[in-house]
mmCIF file of C-alpha atoms in Angstrom:
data_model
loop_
_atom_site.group_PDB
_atom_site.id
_atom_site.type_symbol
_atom_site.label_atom_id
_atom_site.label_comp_id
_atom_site.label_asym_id
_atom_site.label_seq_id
_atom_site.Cartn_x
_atom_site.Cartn_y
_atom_site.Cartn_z
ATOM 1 C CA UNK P 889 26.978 18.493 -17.640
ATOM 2 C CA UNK P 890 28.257 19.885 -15.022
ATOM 3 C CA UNK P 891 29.053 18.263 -11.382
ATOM 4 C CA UNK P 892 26.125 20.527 -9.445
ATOM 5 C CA UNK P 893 23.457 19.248 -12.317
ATOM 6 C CA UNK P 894 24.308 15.793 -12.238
ATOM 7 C CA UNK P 895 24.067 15.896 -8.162
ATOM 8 C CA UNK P 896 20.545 17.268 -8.786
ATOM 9 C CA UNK P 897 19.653 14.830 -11.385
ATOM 10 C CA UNK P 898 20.593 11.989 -9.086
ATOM 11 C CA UNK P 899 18.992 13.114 -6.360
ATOM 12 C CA UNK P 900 15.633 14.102 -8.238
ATOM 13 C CA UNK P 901 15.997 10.295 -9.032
ATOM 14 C CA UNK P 902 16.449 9.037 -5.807
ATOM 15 C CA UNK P 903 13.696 10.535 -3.935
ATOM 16 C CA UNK P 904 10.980 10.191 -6.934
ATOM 17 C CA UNK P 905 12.532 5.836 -6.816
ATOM 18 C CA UNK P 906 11.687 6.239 -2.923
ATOM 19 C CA UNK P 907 8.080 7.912 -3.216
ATOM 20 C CA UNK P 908 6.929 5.665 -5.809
ATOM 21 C CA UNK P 909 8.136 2.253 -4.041
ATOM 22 C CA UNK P 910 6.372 3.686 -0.697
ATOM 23 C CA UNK P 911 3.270 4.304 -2.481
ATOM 24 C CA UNK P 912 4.140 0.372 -4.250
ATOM 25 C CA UNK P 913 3.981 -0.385 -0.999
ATOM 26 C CA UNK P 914 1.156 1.224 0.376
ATOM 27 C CA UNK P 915 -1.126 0.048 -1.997
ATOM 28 C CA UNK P 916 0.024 -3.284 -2.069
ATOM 29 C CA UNK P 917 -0.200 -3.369 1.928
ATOM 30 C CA UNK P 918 -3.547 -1.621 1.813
ATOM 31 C CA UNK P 919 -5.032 -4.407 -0.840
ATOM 32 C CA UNK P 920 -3.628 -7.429 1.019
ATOM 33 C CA UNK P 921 -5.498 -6.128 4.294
ATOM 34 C CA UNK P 922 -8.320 -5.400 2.556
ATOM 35 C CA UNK P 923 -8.556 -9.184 1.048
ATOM 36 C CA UNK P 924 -7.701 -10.698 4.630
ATOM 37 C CA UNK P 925 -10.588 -9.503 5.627
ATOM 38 C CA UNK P 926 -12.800 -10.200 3.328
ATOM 39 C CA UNK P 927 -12.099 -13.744 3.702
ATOM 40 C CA UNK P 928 -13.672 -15.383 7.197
ATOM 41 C CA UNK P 929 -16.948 -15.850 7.642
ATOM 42 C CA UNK P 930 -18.688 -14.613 10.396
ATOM 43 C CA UNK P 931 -20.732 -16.317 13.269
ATOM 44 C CA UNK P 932 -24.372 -16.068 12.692
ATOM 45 C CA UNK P 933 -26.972 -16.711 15.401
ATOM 46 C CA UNK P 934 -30.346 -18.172 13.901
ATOM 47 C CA UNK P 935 -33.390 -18.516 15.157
ATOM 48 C CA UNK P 936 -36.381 -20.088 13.814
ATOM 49 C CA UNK P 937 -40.178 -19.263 15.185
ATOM 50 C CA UNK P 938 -42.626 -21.547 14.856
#
């Protein structure tokens, strides 16, 4: 293998490693959010006629 292929190989690696922890990360930001707010409960005004 020569040294030009192997540089390629690496760096084929290295940027599919970084675009699937970003996405990792993404995803795992975007659920987190999403489950924060989901969980308050918000002020309701009631009022009762009689």
């Amino acid at each position: 293998m020569g040294h030009f292929l192997a540089t390629y190989i690496d760096f084929v690696q290295s940027v599919g490693f970084i675009f699937l922890a970003t996405i990792a990360v993404f995803i795992t930001r975007k659920l987190y959010s999403d489950n924060k707010k989901d969980n308050y409960i918000e002020a309701v005004k009631i009022e009762v006629d009689e």
